[in-house]
Amino acid sequence: MLPLLQLVPAKLLNSSCSLKKTLQCSCSFHGIPTPSVQWWMGGVPVGVDGMDGSLQVTSTVLGPWANSTISLTEEPEMGMRLLCEGKNQNRTHALSILLMSRKSSLASQAFVKGLIQGAIYAGVVIALLFLCLLPLIVKHIRKKQAKKAAAIRAKNSSKVRASQELAMSLKPEEPGKPIVTTFSESHILEKQDKRAS
């Protein structure tokens, strides 16, 4: 009697892509029964173990393992999808790879370069604008500080004047000494003298 084999669903265990002269992508599947591997390029199946113009597919099977490699000798179209599919009677497992053209990387490099240049130019314009506005900003700040300082001086001088007037009015008169008064007191005294006459 033959031992019963336990069925194992197909499972992608390893995948890789490398770019040298050609783009090579590999997929390794495991399962019982051994999975079959199919490559799809842009939704169209690619022939197994053969060459199709710019594509070459090589597959090997060893026990429950199925390995397959696809080589692309020509540049793929922008946004082309490559699909590696492994399946047995229990399961289908797949890996989708989005292919980008080398030319598209040049376009993205140009975009990034333009973006960086734009940011640098914007920084220079902002710096120049700031330098042009700096004298106006400084003038405005100095005006505010001068107003504050004038208000503080006026407040302090009115307090000093008021305290001087208060001190003078509280001094007792000494005979034979001239009386020193502030303008406001002398003005009041003159008015009183005129009334008395």
Coordinates of N, CA, C and O in Angstrom, one line a residue:
M1 N 0.8 -1.2 0.0 CA 0.0 0.0 0.0 C 0.9 1.2 0.0 O 1.8 1.3 0.8
L2 N 0.6 2.2 -0.8 CA 1.4 3.4 -0.9 C 0.9 4.4 0.2 O -0.3 4.5 0.5
P3 N 1.9 5.1 0.8 CA 1.6 6.1 1.8 C 0.8 7.3 1.1 O 1.1 7.7 0.0
L4 N -0.1 7.8 1.9 CA -0.9 9.0 1.4 C 0.0 10.2 1.5 O 0.5 10.5 2.6
L5 N 0.0 11.0 0.4 CA 0.7 12.3 0.5 C -0.2 13.3 1.0 O -1.4 13.4 0.6
Q6 N 0.3 14.1 2.0 CA -0.5 15.2 2.5 C -0.5 16.3 1.5 O 0.6 16.8 1.0
L7 N -1.7 16.9 1.2 CA -1.7 18.0 0.2 C -1.3 19.3 0.9 O -1.8 19.6 2.0
V8 N -0.5 20.0 0.2 CA 0.0 21.3 0.7 C -0.3 22.4 -0.3 O 0.1 22.2 -1.5
P9 N -1.1 23.4 0.1 CA -1.4 24.5 -0.9 C -0.1 25.2 -1.5 O 0.9 25.3 -0.8
A10 N -0.2 25.6 -2.7 CA 0.9 26.4 -3.3 C 1.1 27.6 -2.5 O 0.2 28.3 -2.1
K11 N 2.4 27.9 -2.3 CA 2.8 29.1 -1.5 C 4.1 29.7 -2.1 O 5.0 29.0 -2.3
L12 N 4.0 31.0 -2.3 CA 5.2 31.7 -2.7 C 6.2 31.9 -1.5 O 5.8 32.5 -0.5
L13 N 7.4 31.3 -1.6 CA 8.3 31.4 -0.5 C 9.4 32.4 -0.7 O 10.0 32.9 0.2
N14 N 9.7 32.6 -2.0 CA 10.9 33.5 -2.3 C 10.6 34.2 -3.6 O 10.1 33.6 -4.5
S15 N 11.0 35.5 -3.7 CA 11.0 36.2 -5.0 C 12.1 37.3 -5.0 O 12.5 37.7 -3.9
S16 N 12.6 37.6 -6.2 CA 13.6 38.6 -6.3 C 13.6 39.2 -7.7 O 13.2 38.5 -8.6
C17 N 14.1 40.4 -7.8 CA 14.3 41.0 -9.1 C 15.7 41.7 -9.1 O 16.1 42.3 -8.1
S18 N 16.4 41.6 -10.2 CA 17.7 42.3 -10.3 C 17.8 42.9 -11.7 O 17.2 42.4 -12.7
L19 N 18.5 44.0 -11.8 CA 18.6 44.7 -13.1 C 20.1 44.9 -13.4 O 20.8 45.5 -12.6
K20 N 20.6 44.2 -14.4 CA 22.0 44.4 -14.9 C 21.8 44.8 -16.3 O 21.4 45.9 -16.6
K21 N 22.2 43.9 -17.2 CA 22.0 44.2 -18.7 C 20.5 44.0 -19.0 O 19.9 44.6 -19.8
T22 N 20.0 43.0 -18.3 CA 18.5 42.6 -18.5 C 17.9 42.6 -17.1 O 18.6 42.5 -16.1
L23 N 16.5 42.7 -17.1 CA 15.8 42.6 -15.9 C 15.5 41.2 -15.7 O 14.9 40.5 -16.6
Q24 N 15.8 40.6 -14.5 CA 15.5 39.2 -14.2 C 14.7 39.2 -12.9 O 15.2 39.7 -11.9
C25 N 13.6 38.5 -13.0 CA 12.8 38.3 -11.8 C 12.6 36.8 -11.6 O 12.4 36.0 -12.6
S26 N 12.7 36.4 -10.3 CA 12.5 34.9 -10.0 C 11.4 34.7 -8.9 O 11.3 35.6 -8.0
C27 N 10.7 33.6 -9.0 CA 9.8 33.2 -8.0 C 10.0 31.8 -7.6 O 10.3 30.9 -8.5
S28 N 9.9 31.5 -6.3 CA 10.0 30.1 -5.9 C 8.7 29.7 -5.1 O 8.3 30.4 -4.2
F29 N 8.1 28.6 -5.6 CA 6.8 28.2 -4.9 C 7.1 26.8 -4.3 O 7.9 26.0 -4.8
H30 N 6.3 26.5 -3.3 CA 6.3 25.2 -2.7 C 4.9 24.7 -2.5 O 4.0 25.5 -2.2
G31 N 4.7 23.4 -2.7 CA 3.4 22.8 -2.5 C 3.3 21.3 -2.9 O 4.2 20.9 -3.6
I32 N 2.3 20.6 -2.5 CA 2.1 19.2 -2.9 C 0.7 19.1 -3.3 O -0.2 19.4 -2.5
P33 N 0.4 18.8 -4.5 CA 1.4 18.5 -5.6 C 2.2 19.7 -6.0 O 1.8 20.8 -5.7
T34 N 3.3 19.5 -6.6 CA 4.2 20.6 -7.0 C 3.4 21.6 -7.9 O 2.8 21.3 -8.8
P35 N 3.6 22.9 -7.4 CA 2.8 24.0 -8.2 C 3.4 24.2 -9.6 O 4.6 24.0 -9.9
S36 N 2.5 24.6 -10.5 CA 2.9 25.0 -11.8 C 3.1 26.5 -11.7 O 2.3 27.2 -11.0
V37 N 4.1 27.0 -12.5 CA 4.3 28.5 -12.4 C 4.0 29.1 -13.8 O 4.4 28.6 -14.8
Q38 N 3.3 30.2 -13.7 CA 2.9 30.9 -15.0 C 3.3 32.4 -14.8 O 2.9 33.0 -13.8
W39 N 3.9 33.0 -15.8 CA 4.2 34.4 -15.8 C 3.2 35.1 -16.7 O 2.8 34.6 -17.7
W40 N 2.8 36.3 -16.2 CA 1.9 37.1 -17.0 C 2.5 38.5 -17.2 O 3.1 39.1 -16.2
M41 N 2.5 39.0 -18.4 CA 3.0 40.4 -18.7 C 1.9 41.2 -19.3 O 1.4 40.9 -20.3
G42 N 1.5 42.2 -18.5 CA 0.4 43.1 -18.9 C -0.9 42.4 -19.1 O -1.7 42.7 -20.1
G43 N -1.1 41.3 -18.3 CA -2.4 40.6 -18.4 C -2.4 39.5 -19.4 O -3.3 38.7 -19.6
V44 N -1.2 39.3 -20.1 CA -1.1 38.2 -21.2 C -0.1 37.2 -20.7 O 1.0 37.5 -20.2
P45 N -0.5 35.9 -20.8 CA 0.4 34.8 -20.3 C 1.7 34.7 -21.2 O 1.6 34.9 -22.4
V46 N 2.8 34.5 -20.5 CA 4.1 34.3 -21.2 C 4.4 32.9 -21.3 O 4.2 32.1 -20.4
G47 N 4.8 32.4 -22.5 CA 5.1 31.0 -22.7 C 6.2 30.5 -21.8 O 7.1 31.2 -21.4
V48 N 6.1 29.2 -21.3 CA 7.0 28.6 -20.4 C 8.2 28.0 -21.1 O 8.0 27.4 -22.2
D49 N 9.4 28.1 -20.5 CA 10.6 27.5 -21.1 C 10.8 27.9 -22.6 O 11.0 27.1 -23.4
G50 N 10.6 29.1 -22.9 CA 10.8 29.5 -24.3 C 11.2 31.0 -24.3 O 11.2 31.7 -23.3
M51 N 11.4 31.4 -25.5 CA 11.8 32.8 -25.8 C 10.6 33.5 -26.6 O 10.1 32.9 -27.5
D52 N 10.3 34.7 -26.2 CA 9.2 35.4 -26.9 C 9.7 36.8 -27.1 O 9.4 37.7 -26.4
G53 N 10.5 36.9 -28.2 CA 11.1 38.2 -28.5 C 12.0 38.8 -27.4 O 13.1 38.4 -27.3
S54 N 11.4 39.7 -26.6 CA 12.2 40.3 -25.5 C 12.1 39.6 -24.2 O 12.7 40.0 -23.2
L55 N 11.4 38.5 -24.1 CA 11.2 37.7 -22.9 C 11.7 36.3 -23.0 O 11.7 35.7 -24.0
Q56 N 12.3 35.9 -21.9 CA 12.8 34.5 -21.8 C 12.4 34.0 -20.4 O 12.7 34.6 -19.4
V57 N 11.7 32.8 -20.4 CA 11.3 32.2 -19.2 C 12.0 30.8 -19.0 O 12.1 30.0 -19.9
T58 N 12.5 30.6 -17.8 CA 13.2 29.3 -17.5 C 12.6 28.8 -16.2 O 12.5 29.6 -15.2
S59 N 12.1 27.6 -16.2 CA 11.5 27.0 -15.0 C 12.2 25.7 -14.7 O 12.6 24.9 -15.6
T60 N 12.3 25.4 -13.4 CA 12.8 24.1 -12.9 C 11.9 23.6 -11.8 O 11.4 24.4 -11.0
V61 N 11.8 22.3 -11.7 CA 11.0 21.6 -10.7 C 11.9 20.6 -10.0 O 12.6 19.8 -10.6
L62 N 11.9 20.7 -8.6 CA 12.6 19.7 -7.8 C 11.8 19.4 -6.6 O 11.6 20.2 -5.7
G63 N 11.2 18.2 -6.7 CA 10.3 17.7 -5.6 C 9.1 18.6 -5.5 O 8.5 18.9 -6.5
P64 N 8.8 19.1 -4.3 CA 7.7 20.0 -4.1 C 8.0 21.5 -4.5 O 7.1 22.4 -4.3
W65 N 9.2 21.7 -5.0 CA 9.6 23.1 -5.3 C 9.5 23.4 -6.8 O 9.8 22.5 -7.6
A66 N 9.0 24.6 -7.1 CA 9.0 25.0 -8.5 C 9.6 26.4 -8.5 O 9.2 27.3 -7.8
N67 N 10.6 26.6 -9.3 CA 11.3 27.8 -9.5 C 11.2 28.3 -10.9 O 11.3 27.5 -11.8
S68 N 11.0 29.6 -11.1 CA 10.9 30.1 -12.4 C 11.5 31.5 -12.5 O 11.4 32.3 -11.5
T69 N 12.2 31.8 -13.6 CA 12.9 33.1 -13.8 C 12.4 33.6 -15.2 O 12.4 32.9 -16.1
I70 N 12.2 34.9 -15.2 CA 11.8 35.6 -16.4 C 12.9 36.7 -16.6 O 13.3 37.4 -15.7
S71 N 13.4 36.8 -17.9 CA 14.4 37.8 -18.3 C 13.8 38.7 -19.3 O 13.2 38.2 -20.3
L72 N 13.9 40.0 -19.1 CA 13.4 41.0 -20.1 C 14.6 41.7 -20.7 O 15.4 42.3 -19.9
T73 N 14.8 41.6 -22.0 CA 15.9 42.2 -22.6 C 15.6 43.6 -23.1 O 16.6 44.4 -23.4
E74 N 14.3 44.0 -23.2 CA 14.0 45.3 -23.6 C 13.3 46.1 -22.5 O 12.8 45.5 -21.5
E75 N 13.4 47.4 -22.6 CA 12.8 48.3 -21.6 C 11.3 48.0 -21.5 O 10.6 47.9 -22.5
P76 N 10.7 47.8 -20.3 CA 9.3 47.6 -20.2 C 8.6 49.0 -20.4 O 9.1 50.0 -20.3
E77 N 7.3 48.9 -20.8 CA 6.5 50.1 -20.9 C 6.2 50.6 -19.5 O 6.2 49.9 -18.5
M78 N 6.0 51.9 -19.5 CA 5.7 52.6 -18.2 C 4.5 52.0 -17.5 O 3.4 51.9 -18.1
G79 N 4.6 51.5 -16.3 CA 3.5 51.0 -15.5 C 3.1 49.6 -15.9 O 2.0 49.2 -15.5
M80 N 3.9 48.9 -16.6 CA 3.6 47.5 -17.0 C 3.6 46.6 -15.8 O 4.5 46.8 -14.9
R81 N 2.7 45.7 -15.7 CA 2.6 44.8 -14.5 C 3.1 43.4 -15.0 O 2.7 42.9 -16.0
L82 N 4.0 42.8 -14.1 CA 4.5 41.5 -14.3 C 3.9 40.7 -13.2 O 4.0 41.1 -12.0
L83 N 3.3 39.5 -13.5 CA 2.7 38.7 -12.4 C 3.3 37.3 -12.5 O 3.4 36.7 -13.5
C84 N 3.7 36.8 -11.3 CA 4.3 35.5 -11.2 C 3.2 34.7 -10.4 O 2.9 35.0 -9.2
E85 N 2.7 33.6 -11.0 CA 1.6 32.9 -10.4 C 2.0 31.4 -10.2 O 2.4 30.7 -11.2
G86 N 1.8 30.9 -9.0 CA 2.1 29.5 -8.8 C 0.8 28.9 -8.3 O 0.1 29.4 -7.4
K87 N 0.4 27.7 -8.9 CA -0.9 27.1 -8.4 C -0.8 25.6 -8.5 O -0.1 25.0 -9.3
N88 N -1.5 25.0 -7.5 CA -1.8 23.5 -7.5 C -3.3 23.4 -7.3 O -4.0 24.4 -7.2
Q89 N -3.8 22.2 -7.1 CA -5.2 22.0 -7.0 C -5.8 22.6 -5.7 O -7.0 22.7 -5.6
N90 N -4.9 22.9 -4.7 CA -5.4 23.5 -3.5 C -5.4 25.0 -3.4 O -6.2 25.5 -2.6
R91 N -4.6 25.6 -4.2 CA -4.5 27.1 -4.0 C -3.7 27.7 -5.2 O -2.9 27.1 -5.8
T92 N -4.0 29.0 -5.4 CA -3.2 29.8 -6.4 C -2.6 31.0 -5.6 O -3.4 31.6 -4.8
H93 N -1.3 31.2 -5.7 CA -0.6 32.2 -5.0 C 0.1 33.0 -6.0 O 0.8 32.4 -6.9
A94 N 0.1 34.4 -6.0 CA 0.7 35.2 -7.0 C 1.5 36.4 -6.4 O 1.2 36.8 -5.3
L95 N 2.4 36.9 -7.2 CA 3.1 38.1 -6.8 C 3.0 39.0 -8.0 O 3.3 38.7 -9.2
S96 N 2.6 40.3 -7.8 CA 2.5 41.3 -8.8 C 3.7 42.3 -8.7 O 3.9 42.7 -7.6
I97 N 4.3 42.5 -9.8 CA 5.5 43.5 -9.8 C 5.2 44.6 -10.8 O 4.8 44.3 -12.0
L98 N 5.3 45.8 -10.4 CA 5.0 47.0 -11.2 C 6.4 47.4 -11.8 O 7.3 47.7 -11.1
L99 N 6.5 47.3 -13.2 CA 7.7 47.6 -13.9 C 7.7 49.1 -14.2 O 6.8 49.6 -14.7
M100 N 8.9 49.7 -14.0 CA 9.1 51.1 -14.4 C 10.2 51.2 -15.4 O 11.2 50.5 -15.3
S101 N 10.0 52.0 -16.4 CA 11.1 52.2 -17.4 C 12.2 53.1 -16.8 O 12.0 53.9 -15.9
R102 N 13.4 52.8 -17.3 CA 14.5 53.7 -16.8 C 14.3 55.1 -17.2 O 14.7 56.0 -16.6
K103 N 13.6 55.3 -18.4 CA 13.3 56.6 -18.8 C 12.4 57.3 -17.8 O 12.5 58.5 -17.6
S104 N 11.5 56.6 -17.2 CA 10.6 57.2 -16.2 C 11.4 57.7 -15.0 O 11.0 58.6 -14.4
S105 N 12.4 56.9 -14.7 CA 13.2 57.4 -13.6 C 13.9 58.7 -13.9 O 14.1 59.5 -13.0
L106 N 14.3 58.9 -15.2 CA 14.9 60.1 -15.6 C 13.9 61.3 -15.5 O 14.2 62.4 -15.1
A107 N 12.6 61.0 -15.8 CA 11.6 62.0 -15.7 C 11.3 62.3 -14.3 O 11.2 63.5 -13.9
S108 N 11.3 61.3 -13.4 CA 11.2 61.6 -12.0 C 12.4 62.4 -11.4 O 12.2 63.2 -10.5
Q109 N 13.6 62.1 -11.9 CA 14.8 62.8 -11.5 C 14.7 64.2 -11.9 O 15.0 65.1 -11.2
A110 N 14.2 64.5 -13.1 CA 14.0 65.8 -13.6 C 13.0 66.6 -12.8 O 13.1 67.8 -12.4
F111 N 11.9 65.9 -12.4 CA 10.9 66.5 -11.5 C 11.5 66.8 -10.2 O 11.3 68.0 -9.7
V112 N 12.2 65.9 -9.6 CA 12.8 66.2 -8.3 C 13.8 67.3 -8.4 O 13.8 68.2 -7.5
K113 N 14.6 67.3 -9.5 CA 15.6 68.4 -9.6 C 14.8 69.8 -9.8 O 15.2 70.8 -9.2
G114 N 13.8 69.8 -10.6 CA 13.0 71.0 -10.7 C 12.3 71.4 -9.4 O 12.3 72.6 -9.1
L115 N 11.9 70.5 -8.6 CA 11.3 70.8 -7.3 C 12.3 71.4 -6.4 O 12.0 72.4 -5.7
I116 N 13.5 70.8 -6.4 CA 14.6 71.4 -5.5 C 14.9 72.8 -6.0 O 15.1 73.7 -5.2
Q117 N 15.1 73.0 -7.3 CA 15.4 74.3 -7.8 C 14.3 75.3 -7.4 O 14.6 76.4 -7.1
G118 N 13.1 74.9 -7.6 CA 12.0 75.8 -7.2 C 12.0 76.2 -5.7 O 11.8 77.3 -5.4
A119 N 12.3 75.2 -4.9 CA 12.4 75.5 -3.4 C 13.6 76.5 -3.2 O 13.4 77.4 -2.3
I120 N 14.7 76.3 -3.9 CA 15.8 77.2 -3.7 C 15.5 78.6 -4.1 O 15.7 79.6 -3.4
Y121 N 14.8 78.7 -5.3 CA 14.5 80.0 -5.8 C 13.5 80.7 -4.9 O 13.5 81.9 -4.6
A122 N 12.5 79.9 -4.4 CA 11.5 80.5 -3.4 C 12.2 81.0 -2.1 O 11.9 82.0 -1.6
G123 N 13.2 80.2 -1.7 CA 14.0 80.6 -0.5 C 14.7 81.9 -0.7 O 14.7 82.8 0.1
V124 N 15.3 82.1 -1.9 CA 16.1 83.3 -2.3 C 15.1 84.5 -2.3 O 15.4 85.5 -1.8
V125 N 13.9 84.3 -2.9 CA 13.0 85.4 -3.1 C 12.5 85.8 -1.7 O 12.4 87.0 -1.4
I126 N 12.2 84.8 -0.8 CA 11.7 85.2 0.5 C 12.8 85.9 1.3 O 12.6 86.9 2.0
A127 N 14.1 85.5 1.2 CA 15.2 86.1 1.8 C 15.3 87.6 1.4 O 15.5 88.5 2.1
L128 N 15.3 87.8 0.0 CA 15.4 89.1 -0.5 C 14.2 90.0 -0.1 O 14.4 91.2 0.3
L129 N 13.0 89.5 -0.1 CA 11.9 90.2 0.4 C 12.0 90.6 1.9 O 11.8 91.7 2.3
F130 N 12.5 89.7 2.7 CA 12.7 90.0 4.1 C 13.8 91.1 4.2 O 13.6 92.0 5.0
L131 N 14.9 91.0 3.5 CA 15.9 92.0 3.5 C 15.4 93.4 3.1 O 15.8 94.4 3.6
C132 N 14.5 93.4 2.1 CA 13.9 94.7 1.7 C 13.0 95.2 2.8 O 12.9 96.5 3.0
L133 N 12.3 94.4 3.5 CA 11.3 94.8 4.5 C 12.0 95.1 5.8 O 11.4 95.7 6.7
L134 N 13.2 94.6 6.0 CA 13.9 94.7 7.3 C 14.0 96.2 7.8 O 13.6 96.4 8.9
P135 N 14.4 97.1 6.9 CA 14.5 98.5 7.4 C 13.1 99.0 7.9 O 13.0 99.7 8.9
L136 N 12.0 98.7 7.2 CA 10.7 99.1 7.6 C 10.3 98.5 9.0 O 9.7 99.2 9.8
I137 N 10.6 97.2 9.1 CA 10.3 96.5 10.4 C 11.1 97.2 11.5 O 10.5 97.4 12.6
V138 N 12.4 97.4 11.3 CA 13.2 98.1 12.4 C 12.7 99.4 12.7 O 12.6 99.8 13.9
K139 N 12.3 100.2 11.7 CA 11.8 101.6 11.9 C 10.5 101.5 12.7 O 10.3 102.3 13.7
H140 N 9.6 100.6 12.4 CA 8.4 100.4 13.1 C 8.6 100.0 14.6 O 8.0 100.6 15.5
I141 N 9.5 99.1 14.8 CA 9.9 98.7 16.2 C 10.5 99.9 17.0 O 10.1 100.1 18.1
R142 N 11.3 100.6 16.3 CA 11.9 101.8 17.0 C 10.9 102.8 17.4 O 11.0 103.5 18.4
K143 N 9.9 103.1 16.5 CA 8.9 104.0 16.7 C 8.1 103.6 18.0 O 7.8 104.4 18.8
K144 N 7.7 102.3 18.0 CA 7.0 101.8 19.2 C 7.8 102.0 20.5 O 7.2 102.4 21.5
Q145 N 9.1 101.7 20.4 CA 9.9 101.8 21.6 C 10.0 103.3 22.0 O 10.0 103.6 23.2
A146 N 10.1 104.2 21.0 CA 10.3 105.6 21.3 C 9.0 106.1 22.0 O 9.0 106.9 22.9
K147 N 7.8 105.7 21.5 CA 6.5 106.1 22.1 C 6.4 105.6 23.5 O 6.0 106.3 24.4
K148 N 6.8 104.3 23.7 CA 6.8 103.8 25.1 C 7.7 104.6 26.0 O 7.4 104.9 27.1
A149 N 8.9 104.9 25.5 CA 9.9 105.6 26.3 C 9.4 107.0 26.6 O 9.5 107.5 27.7
A150 N 8.8 107.7 25.6 CA 8.2 109.0 25.8 C 7.1 109.0 26.9 O 7.0 109.8 27.7
A151 N 6.2 108.0 26.8 CA 5.1 107.8 27.7 C 5.7 107.6 29.1 O 5.1 108.2 30.1
I152 N 6.7 106.8 29.3 CA 7.3 106.5 30.6 C 7.9 107.8 31.1 O 7.7 108.1 32.3
R153 N 8.6 108.5 30.3 CA 9.3 109.8 30.7 C 8.2 110.8 31.1 O 8.4 111.5 32.1
A154 N 7.2 110.9 30.3 CA 6.1 111.9 30.7 C 5.4 111.5 32.0 O 5.2 112.4 32.8
K155 N 5.2 110.3 32.2 CA 4.6 109.8 33.4 C 5.5 110.1 34.6 O 5.1 110.6 35.6
N156 N 6.8 109.8 34.4 CA 7.8 110.0 35.5 C 8.0 111.5 35.8 O 8.1 111.9 36.9
S157 N 8.0 112.3 34.7 CA 8.2 113.8 35.0 C 7.0 114.4 35.6 O 7.2 115.3 36.4
S158 N 5.8 113.9 35.3 CA 4.6 114.5 36.0 C 4.6 114.1 37.5 O 4.2 114.8 38.3
K159 N 5.1 112.9 37.7 CA 5.2 112.4 39.1 C 6.2 113.3 39.9 O 6.0 113.7 41.0
V160 N 7.4 113.5 39.2 CA 8.4 114.3 39.9 C 8.0 115.7 40.1 O 8.1 116.3 41.2
R161 N 7.3 116.3 39.1 CA 6.8 117.7 39.3 C 5.8 117.8 40.4 O 5.8 118.7 41.2
A162 N 4.9 116.8 40.4 CA 3.9 116.8 41.5 C 4.5 116.6 42.9 O 4.1 117.3 43.8
S163 N 5.5 115.8 43.0 CA 6.2 115.6 44.3 C 7.0 116.8 44.7 O 7.0 117.2 45.8
Q164 N 7.5 117.5 43.7 CA 8.3 118.8 44.0 C 7.3 119.9 44.5 O 7.6 120.6 45.4
E165 N 6.2 120.0 43.8 CA 5.2 121.0 44.2 C 4.7 120.7 45.6 O 4.5 121.6 46.4
L166 N 4.4 119.4 45.9 CA 4.0 119.0 47.2 C 5.0 119.3 48.2 O 4.7 119.9 49.3
A167 N 6.3 119.1 47.9 CA 7.4 119.3 48.9 C 7.5 120.8 49.1 O 7.7 121.3 50.2
M168 N 7.3 121.6 48.1 CA 7.5 123.1 48.2 C 6.3 123.7 49.1 O 6.5 124.6 49.8
S169 N 5.2 123.1 48.8 CA 4.0 123.7 49.6 C 4.1 123.3 51.0 O 3.5 124.0 51.9
L170 N 4.8 122.3 51.4 CA 4.8 121.8 52.8 C 6.0 122.5 53.5 O 6.1 122.4 54.7
K171 N 6.9 123.2 52.8 CA 8.0 123.8 53.5 C 7.5 125.0 54.3 O 6.8 125.9 53.8
P172 N 8.0 125.2 55.5 CA 7.6 126.4 56.3 C 8.4 127.6 55.8 O 9.6 127.4 55.4
E173 N 7.8 128.7 55.8 CA 8.5 129.9 55.3 C 9.5 130.4 56.4 O 9.1 130.5 57.5
E174 N 10.7 130.7 56.0 CA 11.7 131.2 56.9 C 11.8 132.7 56.6 O 11.9 133.1 55.4
P175 N 11.9 133.5 57.6 CA 12.0 134.9 57.4 C 13.4 135.3 56.8 O 14.4 134.7 57.1
G176 N 13.4 136.1 55.8 CA 14.6 136.6 55.2 C 15.1 135.7 54.1 O 16.1 136.0 53.4
K177 N 14.5 134.5 53.8 CA 14.9 133.6 52.7 C 13.9 133.8 51.6 O 12.7 133.9 51.8
P178 N 14.5 133.8 50.4 CA 13.5 133.9 49.3 C 12.8 132.6 49.1 O 13.3 131.5 49.4
I179 N 11.6 132.7 48.7 CA 10.7 131.5 48.5 C 10.9 131.1 47.0 O 10.7 131.9 46.1
V180 N 11.3 129.8 46.9 CA 11.5 129.3 45.5 C 10.2 128.5 45.2 O 9.9 127.6 46.0
T181 N 9.6 128.9 44.2 CA 8.3 128.1 43.8 C 8.4 127.7 42.4 O 9.2 128.3 41.6
T182 N 7.6 126.8 42.1 CA 7.6 126.3 40.7 C 6.7 127.3 39.9 O 6.0 128.1 40.5
F183 N 6.6 127.2 38.7 CA 5.9 128.1 37.8 C 4.4 128.1 38.2 O 3.8 129.2 38.3
S184 N 3.9 127.0 38.5 CA 2.5 127.0 38.8 C 2.2 127.7 40.1 O 1.2 128.4 40.3
E185 N 3.1 127.6 41.1 CA 2.9 128.2 42.4 C 3.0 129.8 42.3 O 2.3 130.6 42.8
S186 N 4.1 130.2 41.5 CA 4.3 131.6 41.3 C 3.2 132.2 40.6 O 2.8 133.4 40.8
H187 N 2.6 131.5 39.6 CA 1.5 132.0 38.9 C 0.3 132.2 39.8 O -0.4 133.2 39.7
I188 N 0.1 131.3 40.7 CA -1.0 131.4 41.7 C -0.8 132.6 42.6 O -1.7 133.4 42.9
L189 N 0.5 132.8 43.1 CA 0.8 133.9 44.0 C 0.6 135.2 43.3 O 0.2 136.2 43.9
E190 N 1.0 135.3 42.0 CA 0.8 136.6 41.2 C -0.6 136.9 41.2 O -1.0 138.1 41.4
K191 N -1.5 135.9 40.9 CA -2.9 136.2 40.8 C -3.5 136.7 42.2 O -4.3 137.6 42.2
Q192 N -3.0 136.1 43.3 CA -3.4 136.5 44.6 C -3.0 137.9 44.9 O -3.7 138.7 45.5
D193 N -1.8 138.3 44.5 CA -1.2 139.7 44.7 C -2.1 140.7 44.0 O -2.4 141.8 44.5
K194 N -2.5 140.3 42.8 CA -3.3 141.3 42.0 C -4.6 141.5 42.6 O -5.2 142.6 42.6
R195 N -5.2 140.5 43.2 CA -6.5 140.6 43.8 C -6.4 141.4 45.1 O -7.3 142.2 45.4
A196 N -5.3 141.3 45.8 CA -5.1 142.0 47.0 C -5.0 143.5 46.8 O -5.3 144.3 47.6
S197 N -4.4 143.9 45.7 CA -4.1 145.3 45.4 C -5.3 146.1 45.0 O -6.3 145.9 44.6

